[in-house]
mmCIF file of C-alpha atoms and ligand atoms in Angstrom:
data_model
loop_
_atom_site.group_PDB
_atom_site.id
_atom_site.type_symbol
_atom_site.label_atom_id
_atom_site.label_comp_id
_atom_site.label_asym_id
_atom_site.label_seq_id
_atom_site.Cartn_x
_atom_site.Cartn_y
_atom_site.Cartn_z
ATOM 1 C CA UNK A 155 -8.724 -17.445 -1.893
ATOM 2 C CA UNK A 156 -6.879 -19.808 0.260
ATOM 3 C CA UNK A 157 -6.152 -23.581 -0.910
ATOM 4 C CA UNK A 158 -6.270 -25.378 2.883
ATOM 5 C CA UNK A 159 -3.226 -26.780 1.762
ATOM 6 C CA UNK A 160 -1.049 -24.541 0.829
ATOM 7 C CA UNK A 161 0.779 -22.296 3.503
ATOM 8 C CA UNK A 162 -0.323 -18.907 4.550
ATOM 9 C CA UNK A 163 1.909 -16.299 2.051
ATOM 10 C CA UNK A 164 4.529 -14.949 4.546
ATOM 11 C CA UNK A 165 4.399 -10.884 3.934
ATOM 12 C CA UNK A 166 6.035 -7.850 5.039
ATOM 13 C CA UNK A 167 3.609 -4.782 4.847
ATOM 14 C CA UNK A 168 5.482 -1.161 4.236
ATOM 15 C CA UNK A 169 3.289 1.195 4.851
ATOM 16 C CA UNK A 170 2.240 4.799 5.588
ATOM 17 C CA UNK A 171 -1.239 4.825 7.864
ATOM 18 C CA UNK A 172 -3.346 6.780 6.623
ATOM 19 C CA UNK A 173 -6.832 5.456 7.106
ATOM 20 C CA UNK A 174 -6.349 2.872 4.007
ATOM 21 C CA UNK A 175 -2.981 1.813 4.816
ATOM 22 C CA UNK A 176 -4.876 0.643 8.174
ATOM 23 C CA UNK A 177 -7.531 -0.949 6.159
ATOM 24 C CA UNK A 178 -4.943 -2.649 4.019
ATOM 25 C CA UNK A 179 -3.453 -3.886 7.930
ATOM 26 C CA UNK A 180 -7.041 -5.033 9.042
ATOM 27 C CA UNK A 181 -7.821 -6.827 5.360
ATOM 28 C CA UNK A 182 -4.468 -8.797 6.453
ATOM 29 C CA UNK A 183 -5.141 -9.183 9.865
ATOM 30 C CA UNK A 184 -8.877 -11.266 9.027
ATOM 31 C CA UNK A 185 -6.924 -13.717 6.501
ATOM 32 C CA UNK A 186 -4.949 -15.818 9.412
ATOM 33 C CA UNK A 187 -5.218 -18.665 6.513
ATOM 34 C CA UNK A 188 -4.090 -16.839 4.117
ATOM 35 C CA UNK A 189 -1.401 -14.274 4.900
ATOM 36 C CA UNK A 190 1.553 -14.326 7.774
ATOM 37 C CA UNK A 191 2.531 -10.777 8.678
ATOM 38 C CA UNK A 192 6.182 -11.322 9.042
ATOM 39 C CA UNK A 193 6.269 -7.536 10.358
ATOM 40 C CA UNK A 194 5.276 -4.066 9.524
ATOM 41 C CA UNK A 195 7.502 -1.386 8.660
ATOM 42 C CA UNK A 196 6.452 2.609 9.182
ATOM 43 C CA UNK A 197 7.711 4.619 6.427
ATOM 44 C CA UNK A 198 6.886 8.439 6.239
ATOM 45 C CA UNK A 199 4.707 9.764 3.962
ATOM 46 C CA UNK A 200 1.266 10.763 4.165
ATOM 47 C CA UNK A 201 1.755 12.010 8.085
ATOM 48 C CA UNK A 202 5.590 12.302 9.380
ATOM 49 C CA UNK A 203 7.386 8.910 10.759
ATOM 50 C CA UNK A 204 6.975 9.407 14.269
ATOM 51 C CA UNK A 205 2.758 9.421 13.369
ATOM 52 C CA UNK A 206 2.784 6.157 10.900
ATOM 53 C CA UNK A 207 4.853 4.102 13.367
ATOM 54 C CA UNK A 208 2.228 4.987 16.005
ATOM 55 C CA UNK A 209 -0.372 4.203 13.697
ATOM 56 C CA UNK A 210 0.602 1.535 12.359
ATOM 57 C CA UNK A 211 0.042 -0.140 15.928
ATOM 58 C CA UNK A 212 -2.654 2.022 16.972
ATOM 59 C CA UNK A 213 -4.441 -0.475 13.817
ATOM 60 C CA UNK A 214 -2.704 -3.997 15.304
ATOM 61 C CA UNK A 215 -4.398 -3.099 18.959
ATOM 62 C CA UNK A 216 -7.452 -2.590 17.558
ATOM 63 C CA UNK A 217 -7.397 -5.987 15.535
ATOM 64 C CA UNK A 218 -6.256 -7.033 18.715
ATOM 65 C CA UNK A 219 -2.775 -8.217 17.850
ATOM 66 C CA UNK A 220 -0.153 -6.501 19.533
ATOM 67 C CA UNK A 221 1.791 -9.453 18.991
ATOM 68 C CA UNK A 222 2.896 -7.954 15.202
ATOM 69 C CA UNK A 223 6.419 -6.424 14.817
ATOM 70 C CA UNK A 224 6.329 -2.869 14.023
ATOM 71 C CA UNK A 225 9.275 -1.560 12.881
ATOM 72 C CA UNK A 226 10.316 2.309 11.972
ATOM 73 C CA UNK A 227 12.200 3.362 9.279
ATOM 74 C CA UNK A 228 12.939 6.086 6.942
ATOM 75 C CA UNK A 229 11.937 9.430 8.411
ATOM 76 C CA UNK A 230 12.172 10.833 4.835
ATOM 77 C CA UNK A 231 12.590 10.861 1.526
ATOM 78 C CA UNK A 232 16.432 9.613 -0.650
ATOM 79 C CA UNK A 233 15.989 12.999 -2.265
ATOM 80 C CA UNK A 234 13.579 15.393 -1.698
ATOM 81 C CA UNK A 235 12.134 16.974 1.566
ATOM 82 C CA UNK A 236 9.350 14.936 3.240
ATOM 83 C CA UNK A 237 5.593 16.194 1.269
ATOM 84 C CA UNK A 238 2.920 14.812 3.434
ATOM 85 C CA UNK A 239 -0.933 14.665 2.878
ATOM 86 C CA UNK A 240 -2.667 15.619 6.307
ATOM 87 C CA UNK A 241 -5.316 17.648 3.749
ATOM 88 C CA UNK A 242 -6.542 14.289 2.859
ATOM 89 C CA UNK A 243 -5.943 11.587 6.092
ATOM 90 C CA UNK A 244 -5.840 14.282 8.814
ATOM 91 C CA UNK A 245 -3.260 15.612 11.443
ATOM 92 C CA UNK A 246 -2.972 12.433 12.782
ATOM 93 C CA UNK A 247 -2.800 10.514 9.903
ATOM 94 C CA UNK A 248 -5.676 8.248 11.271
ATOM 95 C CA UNK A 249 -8.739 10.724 11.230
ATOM 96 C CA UNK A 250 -12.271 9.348 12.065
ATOM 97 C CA UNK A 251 -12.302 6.836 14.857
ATOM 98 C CA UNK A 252 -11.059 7.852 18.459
ATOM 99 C CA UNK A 253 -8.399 5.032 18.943
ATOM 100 C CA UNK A 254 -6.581 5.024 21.832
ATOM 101 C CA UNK A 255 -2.785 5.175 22.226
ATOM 102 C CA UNK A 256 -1.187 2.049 21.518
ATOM 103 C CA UNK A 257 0.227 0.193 24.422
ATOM 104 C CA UNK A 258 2.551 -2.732 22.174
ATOM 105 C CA UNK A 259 6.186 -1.711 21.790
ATOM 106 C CA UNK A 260 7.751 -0.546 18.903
ATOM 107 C CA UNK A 261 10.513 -2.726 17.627
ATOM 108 C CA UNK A 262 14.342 -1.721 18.117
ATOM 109 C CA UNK A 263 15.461 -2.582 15.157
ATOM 110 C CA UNK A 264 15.484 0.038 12.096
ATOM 111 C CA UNK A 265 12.930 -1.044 9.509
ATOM 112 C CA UNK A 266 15.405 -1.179 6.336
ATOM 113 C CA UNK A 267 17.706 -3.704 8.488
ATOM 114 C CA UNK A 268 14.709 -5.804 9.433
ATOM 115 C CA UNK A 269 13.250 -6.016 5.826
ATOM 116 C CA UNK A 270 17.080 -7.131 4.894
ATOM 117 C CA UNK A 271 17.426 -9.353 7.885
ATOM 118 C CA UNK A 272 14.299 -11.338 7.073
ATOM 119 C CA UNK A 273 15.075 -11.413 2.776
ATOM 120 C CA UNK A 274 18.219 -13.233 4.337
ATOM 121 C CA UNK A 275 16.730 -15.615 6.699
ATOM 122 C CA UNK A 276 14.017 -16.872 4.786
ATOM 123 C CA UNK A 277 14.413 -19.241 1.049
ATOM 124 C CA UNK A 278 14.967 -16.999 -1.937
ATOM 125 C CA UNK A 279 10.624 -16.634 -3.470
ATOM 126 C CA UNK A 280 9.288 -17.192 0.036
ATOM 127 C CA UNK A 281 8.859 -13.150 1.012
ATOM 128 C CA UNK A 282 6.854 -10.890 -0.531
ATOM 129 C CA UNK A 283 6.767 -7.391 0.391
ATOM 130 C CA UNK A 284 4.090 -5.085 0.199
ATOM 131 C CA UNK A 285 4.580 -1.069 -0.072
ATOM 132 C CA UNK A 286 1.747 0.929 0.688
ATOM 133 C CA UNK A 287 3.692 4.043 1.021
ATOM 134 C CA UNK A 288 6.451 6.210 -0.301
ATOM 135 C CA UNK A 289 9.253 3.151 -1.592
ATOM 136 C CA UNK A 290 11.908 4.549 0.604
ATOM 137 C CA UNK A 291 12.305 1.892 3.016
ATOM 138 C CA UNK A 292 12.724 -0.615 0.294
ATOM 139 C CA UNK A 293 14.772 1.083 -1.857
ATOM 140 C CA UNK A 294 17.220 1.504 1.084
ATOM 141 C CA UNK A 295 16.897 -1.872 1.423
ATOM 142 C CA UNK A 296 17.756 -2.237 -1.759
ATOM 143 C CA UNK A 297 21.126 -0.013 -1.835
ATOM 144 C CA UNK A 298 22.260 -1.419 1.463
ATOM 145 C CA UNK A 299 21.726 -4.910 0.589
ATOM 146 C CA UNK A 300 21.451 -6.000 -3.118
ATOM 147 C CA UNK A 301 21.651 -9.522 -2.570
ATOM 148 C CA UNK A 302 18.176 -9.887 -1.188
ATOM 149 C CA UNK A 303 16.797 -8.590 -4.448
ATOM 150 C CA UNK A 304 16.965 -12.085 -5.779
ATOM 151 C CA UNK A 305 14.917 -13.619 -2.802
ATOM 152 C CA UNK A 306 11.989 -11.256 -3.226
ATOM 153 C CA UNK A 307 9.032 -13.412 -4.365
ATOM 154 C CA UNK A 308 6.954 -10.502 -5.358
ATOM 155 C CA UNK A 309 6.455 -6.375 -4.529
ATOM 156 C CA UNK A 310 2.818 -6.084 -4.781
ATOM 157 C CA UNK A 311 2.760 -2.055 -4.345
ATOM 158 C CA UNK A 312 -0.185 0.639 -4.282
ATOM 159 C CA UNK A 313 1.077 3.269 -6.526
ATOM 160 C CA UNK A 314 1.861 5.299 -9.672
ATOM 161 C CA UNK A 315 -1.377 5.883 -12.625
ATOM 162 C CA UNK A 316 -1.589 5.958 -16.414
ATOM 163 C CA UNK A 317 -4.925 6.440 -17.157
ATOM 164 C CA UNK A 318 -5.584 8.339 -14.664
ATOM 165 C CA UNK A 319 -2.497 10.489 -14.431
ATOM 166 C CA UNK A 320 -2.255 12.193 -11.093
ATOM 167 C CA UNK A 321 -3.545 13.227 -7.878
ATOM 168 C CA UNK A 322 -0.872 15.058 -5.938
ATOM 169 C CA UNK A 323 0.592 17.003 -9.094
ATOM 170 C CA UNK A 324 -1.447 16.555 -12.554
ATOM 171 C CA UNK A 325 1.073 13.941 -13.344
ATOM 172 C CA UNK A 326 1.902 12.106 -10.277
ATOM 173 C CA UNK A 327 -0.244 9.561 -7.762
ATOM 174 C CA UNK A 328 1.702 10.638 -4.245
ATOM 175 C CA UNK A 329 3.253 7.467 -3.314
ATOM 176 C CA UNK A 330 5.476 7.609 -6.024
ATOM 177 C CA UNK A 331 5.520 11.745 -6.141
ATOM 178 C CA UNK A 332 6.879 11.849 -2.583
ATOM 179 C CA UNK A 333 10.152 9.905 -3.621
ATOM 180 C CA UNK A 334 10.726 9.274 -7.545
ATOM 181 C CA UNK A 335 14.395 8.010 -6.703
ATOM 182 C CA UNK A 336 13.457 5.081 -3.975
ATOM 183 C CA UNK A 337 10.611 4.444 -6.862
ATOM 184 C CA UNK A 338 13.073 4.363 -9.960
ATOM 185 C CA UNK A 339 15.848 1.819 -7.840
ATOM 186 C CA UNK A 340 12.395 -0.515 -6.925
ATOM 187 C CA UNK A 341 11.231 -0.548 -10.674
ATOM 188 C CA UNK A 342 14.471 -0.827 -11.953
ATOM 189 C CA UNK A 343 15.791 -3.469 -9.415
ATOM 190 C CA UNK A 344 14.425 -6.398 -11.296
ATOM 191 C CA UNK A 345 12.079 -7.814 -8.734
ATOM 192 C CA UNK A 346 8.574 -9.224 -9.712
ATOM 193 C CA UNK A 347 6.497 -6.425 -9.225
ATOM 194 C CA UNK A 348 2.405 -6.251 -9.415
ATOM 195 C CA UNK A 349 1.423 -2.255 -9.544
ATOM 196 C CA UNK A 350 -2.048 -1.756 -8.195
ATOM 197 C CA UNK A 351 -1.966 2.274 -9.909
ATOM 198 C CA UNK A 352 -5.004 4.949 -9.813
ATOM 199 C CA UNK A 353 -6.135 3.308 -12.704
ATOM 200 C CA UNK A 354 -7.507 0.320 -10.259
ATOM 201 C CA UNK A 355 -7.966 2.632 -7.006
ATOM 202 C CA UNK A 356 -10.431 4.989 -8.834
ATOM 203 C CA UNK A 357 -12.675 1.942 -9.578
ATOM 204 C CA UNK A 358 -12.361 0.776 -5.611
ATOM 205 C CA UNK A 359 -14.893 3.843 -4.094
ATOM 206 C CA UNK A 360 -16.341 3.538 -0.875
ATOM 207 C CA UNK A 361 -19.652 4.327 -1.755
ATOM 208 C CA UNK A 362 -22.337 4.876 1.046
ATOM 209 C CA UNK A 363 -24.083 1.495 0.627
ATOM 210 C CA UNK A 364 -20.549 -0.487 0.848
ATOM 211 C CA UNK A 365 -19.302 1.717 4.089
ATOM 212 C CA UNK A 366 -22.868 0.826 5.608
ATOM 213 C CA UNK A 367 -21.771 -2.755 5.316
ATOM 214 C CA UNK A 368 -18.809 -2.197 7.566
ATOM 215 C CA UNK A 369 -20.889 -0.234 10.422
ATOM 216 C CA UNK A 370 -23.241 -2.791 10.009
ATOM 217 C CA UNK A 371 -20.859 -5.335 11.534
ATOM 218 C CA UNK A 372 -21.484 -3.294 14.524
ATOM 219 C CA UNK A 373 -17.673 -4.872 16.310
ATOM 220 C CA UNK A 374 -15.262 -2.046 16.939
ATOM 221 C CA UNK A 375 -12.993 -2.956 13.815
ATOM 222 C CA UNK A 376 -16.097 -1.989 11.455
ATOM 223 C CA UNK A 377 -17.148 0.639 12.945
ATOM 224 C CA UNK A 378 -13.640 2.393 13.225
ATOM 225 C CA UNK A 379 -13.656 1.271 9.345
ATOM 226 C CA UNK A 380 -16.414 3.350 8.416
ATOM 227 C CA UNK A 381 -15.360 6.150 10.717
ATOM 228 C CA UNK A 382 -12.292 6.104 8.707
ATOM 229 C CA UNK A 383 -13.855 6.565 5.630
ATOM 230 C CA UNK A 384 -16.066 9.358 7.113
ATOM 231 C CA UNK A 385 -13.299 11.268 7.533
ATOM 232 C CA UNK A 386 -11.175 10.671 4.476
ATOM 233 C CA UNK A 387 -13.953 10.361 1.575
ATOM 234 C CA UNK A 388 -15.370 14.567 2.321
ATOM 235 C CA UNK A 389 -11.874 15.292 0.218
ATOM 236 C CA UNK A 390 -11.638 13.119 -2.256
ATOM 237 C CA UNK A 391 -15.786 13.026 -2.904
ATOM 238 C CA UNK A 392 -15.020 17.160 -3.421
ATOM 239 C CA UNK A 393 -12.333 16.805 -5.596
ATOM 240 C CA UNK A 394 -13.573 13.690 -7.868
ATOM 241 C CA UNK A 395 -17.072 14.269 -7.692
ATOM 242 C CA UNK A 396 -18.063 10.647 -7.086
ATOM 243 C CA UNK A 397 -19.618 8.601 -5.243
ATOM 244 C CA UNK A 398 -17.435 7.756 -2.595
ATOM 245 C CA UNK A 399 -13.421 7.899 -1.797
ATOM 246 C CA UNK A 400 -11.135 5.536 -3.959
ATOM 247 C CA UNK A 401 -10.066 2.557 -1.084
ATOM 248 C CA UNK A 402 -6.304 2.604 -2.439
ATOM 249 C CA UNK A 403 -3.976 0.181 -0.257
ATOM 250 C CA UNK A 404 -6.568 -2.362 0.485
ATOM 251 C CA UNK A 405 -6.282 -3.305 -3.199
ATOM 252 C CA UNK A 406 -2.874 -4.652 -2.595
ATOM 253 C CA UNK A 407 -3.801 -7.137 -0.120
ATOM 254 C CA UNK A 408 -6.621 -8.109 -2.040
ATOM 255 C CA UNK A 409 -4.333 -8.939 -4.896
ATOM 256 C CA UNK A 410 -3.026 -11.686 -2.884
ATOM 257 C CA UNK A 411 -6.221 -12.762 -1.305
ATOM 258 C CA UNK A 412 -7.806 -13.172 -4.845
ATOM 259 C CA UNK A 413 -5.844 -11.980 -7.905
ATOM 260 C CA UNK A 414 -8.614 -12.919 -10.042
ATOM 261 C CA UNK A 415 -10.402 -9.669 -9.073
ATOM 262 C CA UNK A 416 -7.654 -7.829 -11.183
ATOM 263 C CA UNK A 417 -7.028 -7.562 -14.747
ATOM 264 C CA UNK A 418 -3.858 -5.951 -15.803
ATOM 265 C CA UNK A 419 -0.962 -5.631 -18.598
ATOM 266 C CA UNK A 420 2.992 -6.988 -18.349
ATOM 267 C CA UNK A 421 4.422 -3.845 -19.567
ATOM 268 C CA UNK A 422 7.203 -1.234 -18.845
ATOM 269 C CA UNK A 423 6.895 1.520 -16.177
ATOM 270 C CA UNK A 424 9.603 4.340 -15.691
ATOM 271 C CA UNK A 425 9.347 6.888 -13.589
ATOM 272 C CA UNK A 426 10.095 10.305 -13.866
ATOM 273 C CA UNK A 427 13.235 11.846 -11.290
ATOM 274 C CA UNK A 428 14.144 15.026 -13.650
ATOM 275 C CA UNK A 429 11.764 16.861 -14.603
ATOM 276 C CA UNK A 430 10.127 19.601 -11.883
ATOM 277 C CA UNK A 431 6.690 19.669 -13.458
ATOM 278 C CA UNK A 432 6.138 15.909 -14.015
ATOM 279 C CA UNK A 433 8.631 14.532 -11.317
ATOM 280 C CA UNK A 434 7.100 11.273 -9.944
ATOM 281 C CA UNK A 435 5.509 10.283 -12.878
ATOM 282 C CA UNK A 436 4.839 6.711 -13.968
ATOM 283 C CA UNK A 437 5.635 6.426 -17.860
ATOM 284 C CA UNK A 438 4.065 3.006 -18.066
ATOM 285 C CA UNK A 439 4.294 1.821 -22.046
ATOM 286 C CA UNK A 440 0.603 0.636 -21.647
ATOM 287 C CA UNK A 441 -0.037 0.449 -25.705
ATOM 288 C CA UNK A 442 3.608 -0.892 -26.035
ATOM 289 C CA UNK A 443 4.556 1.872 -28.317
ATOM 290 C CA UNK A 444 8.425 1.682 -26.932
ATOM 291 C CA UNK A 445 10.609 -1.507 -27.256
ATOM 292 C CA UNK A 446 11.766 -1.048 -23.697
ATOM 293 C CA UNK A 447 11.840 -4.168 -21.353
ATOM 294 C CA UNK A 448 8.322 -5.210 -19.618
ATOM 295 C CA UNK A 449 9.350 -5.083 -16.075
ATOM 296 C CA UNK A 450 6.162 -4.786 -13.998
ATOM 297 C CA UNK A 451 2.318 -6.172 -14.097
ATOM 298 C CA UNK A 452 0.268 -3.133 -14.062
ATOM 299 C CA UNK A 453 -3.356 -3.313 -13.171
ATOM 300 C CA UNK A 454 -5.728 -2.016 -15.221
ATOM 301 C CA UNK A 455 -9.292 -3.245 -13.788
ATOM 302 C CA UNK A 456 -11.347 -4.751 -10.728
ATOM 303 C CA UNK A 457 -14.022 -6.450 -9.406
ATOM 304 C CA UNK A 458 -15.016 -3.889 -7.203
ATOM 305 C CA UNK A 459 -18.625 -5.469 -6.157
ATOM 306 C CA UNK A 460 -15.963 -8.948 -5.629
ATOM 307 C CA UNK A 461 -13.293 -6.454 -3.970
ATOM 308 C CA UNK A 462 -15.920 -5.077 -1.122
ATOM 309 C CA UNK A 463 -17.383 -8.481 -0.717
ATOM 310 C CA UNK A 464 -14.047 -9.805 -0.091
ATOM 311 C CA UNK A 465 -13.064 -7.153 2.227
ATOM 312 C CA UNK A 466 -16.007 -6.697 4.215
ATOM 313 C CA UNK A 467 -16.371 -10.457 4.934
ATOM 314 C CA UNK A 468 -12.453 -10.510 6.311
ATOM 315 C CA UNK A 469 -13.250 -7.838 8.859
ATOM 316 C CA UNK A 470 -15.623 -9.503 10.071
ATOM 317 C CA UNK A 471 -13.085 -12.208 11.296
ATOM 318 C CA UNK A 472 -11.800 -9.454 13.427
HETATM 319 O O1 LIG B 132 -2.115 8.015 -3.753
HETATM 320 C C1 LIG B 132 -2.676 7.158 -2.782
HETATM 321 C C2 LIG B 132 -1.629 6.616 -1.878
HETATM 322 O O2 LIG B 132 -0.989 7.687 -1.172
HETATM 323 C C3 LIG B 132 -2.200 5.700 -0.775
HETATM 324 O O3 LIG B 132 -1.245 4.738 -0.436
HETATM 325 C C4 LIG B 132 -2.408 6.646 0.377
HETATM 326 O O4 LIG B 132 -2.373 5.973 1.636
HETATM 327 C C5 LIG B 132 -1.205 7.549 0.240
HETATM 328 O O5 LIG B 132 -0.097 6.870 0.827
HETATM 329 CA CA1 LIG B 133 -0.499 4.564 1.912
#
């Protein structure tokens, strides 16, 4: 958590909402001490652009703080038509609550030339970035403007699986399904990155006692929380069989929060961009069987019991 004296870790937050993006936002948004939202950028992916701009600030109003910067970017994918996931988050994208429509503005400026602008402006190791999404806004970034590379401090992403394989495709995790090239220029780009995969996710599930503890904090935030989950666990409790929905993007900011909560492996991760029945695949070298260069952190475990106690304690700041 926190040290008092050391500054609050200046973050930009990529992201496709989708009820956990906007708990990822709201985890965020109740550590003032501990994380400066330099802006948000919309990227589409699980709902179309137009609908994760919107609810990406739709989420600020109701932490009331319509003061972030939301920014839109890339309506789709480098490569591939857009593949979207209403079956899971809803038509809206934000399924559960009833939010109203957000009054804030959207920002002008494209989301790519904001995430460049602000690599620029700031000291090289002083911005870390955050996809929640599909990695097309970054790797756009990325193309446009390879000298920011070197100022990242860290990509801290929600994405890819090894252990756990797939959930879109039986070899992909969506994120990285919906645009394999923006994901191959991001892991190849040389960049510190920290890959919260499945493999964590799947151990982060909402179970009935832990979304209780939300609605229990009886403020609007918690409540539209475990509305939220409502909504999105009835697929993924189906499907899996368990005990609640996996709380994917949170995990991400948690990281950050408290890294401690995460055990994980330097090893290497490709991804997969040929191949129609496995495209979107992470080949992460988890037993080190290849002699190909380590090039991400790839998270294995979590606290969960520490992950929900975290989490539920920083919404209540809200
Ligand atoms: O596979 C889970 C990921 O895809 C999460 O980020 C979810 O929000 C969707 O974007
Ligand atoms: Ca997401």
């Amino acid at each position: 958590m926190g040290d008092f004296n050391m500054p609050a870790r200046k973050i930009i937050i990529d992201t496709d909402p989708g009820q956990d993006d906007a708990v990822a936002i709201l985890l965020a948004l109740g550590s003032p001490k501990d994380i400066e939202i330099l802006g948000i950028t919309a990227v589409a992916g699980n709902v179309p652009l137009a609908l994760t701009q919107k609810n990406a600030r739709m989420v600020c109003e109701l932490a009331g703080r319509p003061d972030i910067k939301v920014y839109a970017g890339s309506k789709h994918p480098l490569a591939h038509r857009l593949v979207t996931a209403e079956h899971v988050h809803g038509k809206t994208g934000l399924d559960g609550p009833t939010l109203p429509d957000p009054t804030m503005p959207l920002q002008d400026q494209h989301a790519v030339d904001f995430i460049i602008e602000t690599l620029r402006n700031h000291p090289a190791g002083t911005v870390t970035l955050c996809p929640l999404g599909p990695l097309t806004n970054i790797a756009s970034a990325f193309n446009q403007a390879p000298d920011i590379i070197e100022k990242v401090q860290e990509i801290v992403l929600m994405g890819g699986a090894y252990f756990e394989v797939g959930n879109i495709t039986p070899a992909a995790e969506f994120n990285i399904y919906v645009d394999p090239e923006a994901a191959e220029i991001v892991f190849k780009a040389g960049a510190p990155i920290t890959v919260m995969p499945l493999d964590v996710t799947h151990k982060a599930l909402v179970t009935k006692s832990r979304n209780d503890a939300f609605r229990d904090l009886g403020t609007p935030v918690g409540i539209a929380v475990a509305e939220m989950t409502d909504f999105f666990e009835r697929f993924d409790k189906e499907k899996y069989g368990t005990a609640g929905a996996p709380l994917h993007d949170p995990t991400v900011i948690a990281y950050l929060l408290n890294p401690k909560l995460f055990t994980g492996r330097f090893i290497n991760v490709e991804i997969e961009t040929k191949s129609t029945l496995t495209r979107g695949m992470t080949v992460a070298d988890w037993w080190r069987v290849t002699d190909r260069e380590p090039n991400a952190m790839f998270m294995g475990d979590i606290d969960a019991d520490g992950f929900f106690e975290l989490l539920t304690n920083r919404l209540a700041n809200l």
